[in-house]
Short mmCIF file of C-alpha atoms and ligand atoms in Angstrom, two decimals:
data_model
loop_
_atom_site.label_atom_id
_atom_site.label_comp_id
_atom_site.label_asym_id
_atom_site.label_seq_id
_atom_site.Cartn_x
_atom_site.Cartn_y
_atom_site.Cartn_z
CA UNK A 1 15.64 -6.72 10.62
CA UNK A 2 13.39 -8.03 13.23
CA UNK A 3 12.73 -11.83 13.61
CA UNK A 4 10.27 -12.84 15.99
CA UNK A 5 9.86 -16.31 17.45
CA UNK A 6 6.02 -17.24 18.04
CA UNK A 7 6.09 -20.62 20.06
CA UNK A 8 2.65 -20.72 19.76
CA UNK A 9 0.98 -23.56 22.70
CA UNK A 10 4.55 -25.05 23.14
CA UNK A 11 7.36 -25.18 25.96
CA UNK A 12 6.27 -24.90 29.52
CA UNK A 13 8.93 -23.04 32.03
CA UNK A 14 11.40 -25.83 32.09
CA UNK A 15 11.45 -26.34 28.48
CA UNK A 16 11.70 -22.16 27.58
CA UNK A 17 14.49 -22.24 29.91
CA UNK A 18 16.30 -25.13 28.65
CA UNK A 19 16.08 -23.43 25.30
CA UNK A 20 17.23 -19.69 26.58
CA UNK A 21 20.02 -21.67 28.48
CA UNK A 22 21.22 -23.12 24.46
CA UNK A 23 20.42 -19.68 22.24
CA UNK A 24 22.55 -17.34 21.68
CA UNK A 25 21.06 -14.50 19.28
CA UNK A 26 24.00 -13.14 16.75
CA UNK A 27 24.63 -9.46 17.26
CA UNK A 28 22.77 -6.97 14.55
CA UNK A 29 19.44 -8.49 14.34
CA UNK A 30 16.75 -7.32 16.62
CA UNK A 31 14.94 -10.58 17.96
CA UNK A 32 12.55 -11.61 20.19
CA UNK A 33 10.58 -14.74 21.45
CA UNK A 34 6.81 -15.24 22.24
CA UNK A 35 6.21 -18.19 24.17
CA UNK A 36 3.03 -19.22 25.98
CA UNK A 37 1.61 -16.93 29.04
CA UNK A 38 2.74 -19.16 31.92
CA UNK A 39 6.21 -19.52 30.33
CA UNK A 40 6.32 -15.63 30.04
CA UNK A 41 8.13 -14.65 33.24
CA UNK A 42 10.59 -17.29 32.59
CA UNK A 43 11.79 -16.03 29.81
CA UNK A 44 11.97 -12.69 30.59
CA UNK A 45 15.51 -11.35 31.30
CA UNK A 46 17.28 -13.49 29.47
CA UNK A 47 18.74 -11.33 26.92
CA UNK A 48 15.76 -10.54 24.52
CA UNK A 49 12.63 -8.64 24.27
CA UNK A 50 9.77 -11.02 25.40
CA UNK A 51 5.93 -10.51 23.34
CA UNK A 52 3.09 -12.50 24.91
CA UNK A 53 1.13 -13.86 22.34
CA UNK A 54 -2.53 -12.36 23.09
CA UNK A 55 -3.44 -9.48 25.49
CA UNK A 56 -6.72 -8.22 26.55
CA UNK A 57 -7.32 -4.34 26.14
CA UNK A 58 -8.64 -3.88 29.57
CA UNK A 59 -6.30 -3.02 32.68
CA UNK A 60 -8.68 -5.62 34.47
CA UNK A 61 -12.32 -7.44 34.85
CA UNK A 62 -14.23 -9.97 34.33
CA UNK A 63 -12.96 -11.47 31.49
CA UNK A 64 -11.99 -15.53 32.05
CA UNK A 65 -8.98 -16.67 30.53
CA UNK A 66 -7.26 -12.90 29.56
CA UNK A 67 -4.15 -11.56 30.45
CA UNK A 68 -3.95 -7.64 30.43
CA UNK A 69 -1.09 -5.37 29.27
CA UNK A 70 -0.57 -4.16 33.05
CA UNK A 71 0.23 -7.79 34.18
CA UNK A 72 2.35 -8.68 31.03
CA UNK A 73 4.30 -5.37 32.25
CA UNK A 74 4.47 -6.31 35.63
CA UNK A 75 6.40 -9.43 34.72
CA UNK A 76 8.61 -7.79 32.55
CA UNK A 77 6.99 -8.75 29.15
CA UNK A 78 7.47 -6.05 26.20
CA UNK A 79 4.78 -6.16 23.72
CA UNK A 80 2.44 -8.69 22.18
CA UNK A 81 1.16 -10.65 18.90
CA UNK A 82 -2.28 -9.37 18.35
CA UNK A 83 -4.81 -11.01 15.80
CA UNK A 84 -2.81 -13.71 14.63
CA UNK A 85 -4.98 -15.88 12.17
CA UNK A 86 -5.24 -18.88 14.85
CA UNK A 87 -6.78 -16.72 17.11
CA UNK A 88 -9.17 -15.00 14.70
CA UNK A 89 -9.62 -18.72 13.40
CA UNK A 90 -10.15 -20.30 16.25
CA UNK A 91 -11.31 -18.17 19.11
CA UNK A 92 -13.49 -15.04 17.59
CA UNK A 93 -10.90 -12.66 17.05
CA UNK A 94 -12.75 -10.32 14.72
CA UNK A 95 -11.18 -6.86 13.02
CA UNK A 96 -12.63 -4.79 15.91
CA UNK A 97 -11.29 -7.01 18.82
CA UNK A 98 -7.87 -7.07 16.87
CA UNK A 99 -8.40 -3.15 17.21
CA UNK A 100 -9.17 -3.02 20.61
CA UNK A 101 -6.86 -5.50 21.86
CA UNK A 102 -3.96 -3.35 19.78
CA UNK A 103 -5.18 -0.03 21.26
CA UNK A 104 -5.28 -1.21 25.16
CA UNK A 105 -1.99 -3.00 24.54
CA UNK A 106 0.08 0.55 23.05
CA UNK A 107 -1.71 2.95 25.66
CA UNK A 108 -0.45 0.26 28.06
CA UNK A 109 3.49 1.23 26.73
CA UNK A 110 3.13 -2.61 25.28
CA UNK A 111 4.60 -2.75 21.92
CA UNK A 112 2.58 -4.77 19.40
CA UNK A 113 2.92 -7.32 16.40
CA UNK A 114 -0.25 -7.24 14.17
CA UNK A 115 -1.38 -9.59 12.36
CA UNK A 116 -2.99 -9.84 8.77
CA UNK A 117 -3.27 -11.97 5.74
CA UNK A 118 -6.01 -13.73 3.14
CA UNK A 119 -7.03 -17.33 3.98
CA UNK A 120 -6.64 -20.24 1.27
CA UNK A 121 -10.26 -19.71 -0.38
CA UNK A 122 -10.02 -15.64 -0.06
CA UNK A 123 -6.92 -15.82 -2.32
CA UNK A 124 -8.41 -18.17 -4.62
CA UNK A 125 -11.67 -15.76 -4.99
CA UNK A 126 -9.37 -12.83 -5.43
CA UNK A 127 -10.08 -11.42 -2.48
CA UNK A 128 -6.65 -11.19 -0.92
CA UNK A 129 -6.28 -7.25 -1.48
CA UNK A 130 -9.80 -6.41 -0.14
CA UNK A 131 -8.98 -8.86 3.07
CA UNK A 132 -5.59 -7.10 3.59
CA UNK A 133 -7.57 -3.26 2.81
CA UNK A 134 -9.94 -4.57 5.56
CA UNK A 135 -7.51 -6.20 8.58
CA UNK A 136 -4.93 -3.21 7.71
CA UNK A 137 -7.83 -0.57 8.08
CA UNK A 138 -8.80 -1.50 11.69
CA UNK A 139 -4.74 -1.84 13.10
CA UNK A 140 -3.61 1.58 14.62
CA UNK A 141 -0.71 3.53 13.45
CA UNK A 142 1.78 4.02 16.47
CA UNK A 143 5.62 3.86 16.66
CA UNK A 144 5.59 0.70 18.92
CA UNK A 145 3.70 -1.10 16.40
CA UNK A 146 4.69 -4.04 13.29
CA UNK A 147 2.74 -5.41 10.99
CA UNK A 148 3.10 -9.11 10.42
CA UNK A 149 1.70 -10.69 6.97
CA UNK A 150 0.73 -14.24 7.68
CA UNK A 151 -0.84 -15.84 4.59
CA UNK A 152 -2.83 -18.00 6.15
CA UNK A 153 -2.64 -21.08 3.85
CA UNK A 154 1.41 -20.92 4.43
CA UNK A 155 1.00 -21.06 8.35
CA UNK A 156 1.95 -24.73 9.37
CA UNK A 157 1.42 -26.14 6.14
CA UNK A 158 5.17 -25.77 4.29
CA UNK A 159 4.01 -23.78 1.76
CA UNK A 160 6.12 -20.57 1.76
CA UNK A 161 4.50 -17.50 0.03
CA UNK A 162 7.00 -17.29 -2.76
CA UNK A 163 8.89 -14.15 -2.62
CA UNK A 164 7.25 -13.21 -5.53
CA UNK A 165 3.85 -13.24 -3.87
CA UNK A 166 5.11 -12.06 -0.28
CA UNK A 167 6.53 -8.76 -2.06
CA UNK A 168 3.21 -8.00 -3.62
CA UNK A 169 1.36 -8.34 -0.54
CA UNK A 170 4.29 -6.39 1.69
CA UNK A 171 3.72 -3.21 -0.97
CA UNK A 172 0.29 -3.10 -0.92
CA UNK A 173 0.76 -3.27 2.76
CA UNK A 174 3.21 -0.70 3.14
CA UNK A 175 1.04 1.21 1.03
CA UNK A 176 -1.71 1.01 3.53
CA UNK A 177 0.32 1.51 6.81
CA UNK A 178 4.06 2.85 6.94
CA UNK A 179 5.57 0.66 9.10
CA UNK A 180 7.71 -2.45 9.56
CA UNK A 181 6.02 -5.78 7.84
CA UNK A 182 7.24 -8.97 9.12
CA UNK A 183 6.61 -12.21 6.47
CA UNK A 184 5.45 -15.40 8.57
CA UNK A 185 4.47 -18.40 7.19
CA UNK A 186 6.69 -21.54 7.04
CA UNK A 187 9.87 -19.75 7.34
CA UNK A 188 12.74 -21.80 7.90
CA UNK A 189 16.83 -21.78 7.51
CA UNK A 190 16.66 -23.03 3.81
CA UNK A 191 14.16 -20.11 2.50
CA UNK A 192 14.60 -17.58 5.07
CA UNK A 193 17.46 -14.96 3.03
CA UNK A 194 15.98 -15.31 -0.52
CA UNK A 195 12.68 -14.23 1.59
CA UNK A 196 14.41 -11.51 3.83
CA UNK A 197 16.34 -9.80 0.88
CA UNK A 198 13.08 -8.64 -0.23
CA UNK A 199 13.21 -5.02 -0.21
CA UNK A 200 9.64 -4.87 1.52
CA UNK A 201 9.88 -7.52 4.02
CA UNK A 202 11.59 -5.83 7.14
CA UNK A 203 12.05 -9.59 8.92
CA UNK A 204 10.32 -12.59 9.96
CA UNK A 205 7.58 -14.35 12.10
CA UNK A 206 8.59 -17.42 12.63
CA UNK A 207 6.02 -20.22 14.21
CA UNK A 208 7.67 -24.32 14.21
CA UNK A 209 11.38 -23.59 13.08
CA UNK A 210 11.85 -21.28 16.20
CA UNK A 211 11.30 -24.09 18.48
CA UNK A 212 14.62 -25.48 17.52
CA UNK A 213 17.62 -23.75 18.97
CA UNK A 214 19.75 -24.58 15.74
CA UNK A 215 17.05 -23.99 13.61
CA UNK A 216 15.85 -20.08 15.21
CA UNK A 217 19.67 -19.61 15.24
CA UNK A 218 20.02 -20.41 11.65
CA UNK A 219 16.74 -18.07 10.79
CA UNK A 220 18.20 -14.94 12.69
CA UNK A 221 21.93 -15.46 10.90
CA UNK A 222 19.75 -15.49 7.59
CA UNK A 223 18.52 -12.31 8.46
CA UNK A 224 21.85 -10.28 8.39
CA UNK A 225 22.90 -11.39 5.44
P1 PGA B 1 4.89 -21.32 10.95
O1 PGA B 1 3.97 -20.31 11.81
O2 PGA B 1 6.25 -20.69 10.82
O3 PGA B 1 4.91 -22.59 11.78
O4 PGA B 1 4.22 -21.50 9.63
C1 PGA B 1 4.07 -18.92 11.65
C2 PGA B 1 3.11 -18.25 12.58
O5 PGA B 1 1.99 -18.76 12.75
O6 PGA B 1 3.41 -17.19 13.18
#
């Protein structure tokens, strides 16, 4: 099991500290934390894996605003979240940026959490298995690599994919690519285990409930169970 804490534009240095100073992850669940760029080499060697949350697939350039995978490196940082639906929401991340920035990040030695998943009005014109066909076509296969299935209307919102509905899309997924599949989408302590004891869902990216110590603490416990 591998739960993954996205922190999305929250905690500055001080506050990632104060929170790495509180958590203790329980032994037997792989997890790591993604917090914002200039709170990455803060949290790095504290006792987990650190992802950034974007990378750029070039080692350098003229690109305002991007971090490469050869800088993440240099400060320690392990992998990254590539395409997650805010970015391909808000900021132009298309299927073949999502491909590029994936490719420059695992050449890099970066390891990588991809992610995928049907918006609202896609479900509700049936189109969640060619959306998840399409983003799952243009993500490389490469051991470093998880898939993360982030329904988009769950992200945020409180509404939980029911296990039901998460299983369905983790098969077809698995189907597509063989690798791990994270479920993210309003996970919290009270749904987390009846979620993780899916047989296809292989743990958990978690956005607002891993800004709470107790909370993130509660979510990884619920994953050994
Ligand atoms: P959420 O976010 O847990 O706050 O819904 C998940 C994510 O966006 O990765």
């Amino acid at each position: 099991m591998l739960v993954a804490g996205n922190w999305k534009m929250f905690k500055g240095p001080a506050a990632t500290a104060e929170f790495l100073d509180a958590f203790d992850p329980p032994a037997g669940v792989d997890v790591l934390l993604c917090p914002p760029s200039v709170s990455l080499a803060a949290a790095v060697g504290r006792g987990m894996p650190i992802y950034a949350q974007n990378v750029h697939w070039a080692a350098e350039g003229a690109f305002t605003g991007e971090v490469s995978p050869s800088m993440l490196l240099e400060v320690g940082v392990e992998g990254s979240i590539v395409g997650h639906s805010e970015r391909r929401q808000y900021f132009g991340e298309t299927d073949d940026s999502v491909r590029a920035r994936c490719e420059g990040a695992l050449e890099a030695g970066l390891g990588v959490i991809a992610c995928v998943g049907e918006t609202e009005a896609e479900r509700e014109a049936g189109e969640t298995e060619s959306v998840l066909r399409r983003q799952v076509a243009a993500i490389p296969r490469h051991e470093r690599l998880v898939l993360a299935y982030e329904p988009v209307w769950a992200i945020g919102t409180g509404k939980t994919a029911t296990p039901e509905l998460a299983r369905q899309a983790h098969e077809l997924i698995k189907e597509l690519h063989d690798t791990r599949v994270l479920y993210g989408g309003s996970v919290k302590p009270e749904n987390a285990a009846e979620l993780l004891s899916q047989p296809a869902i292989d743990g958990a990216l978690v956005g607002g409930a891993s800004l709470v110590v107790e909370s993130f603490a509660a979510i990884c416990r619920a994953a050994l169970t």
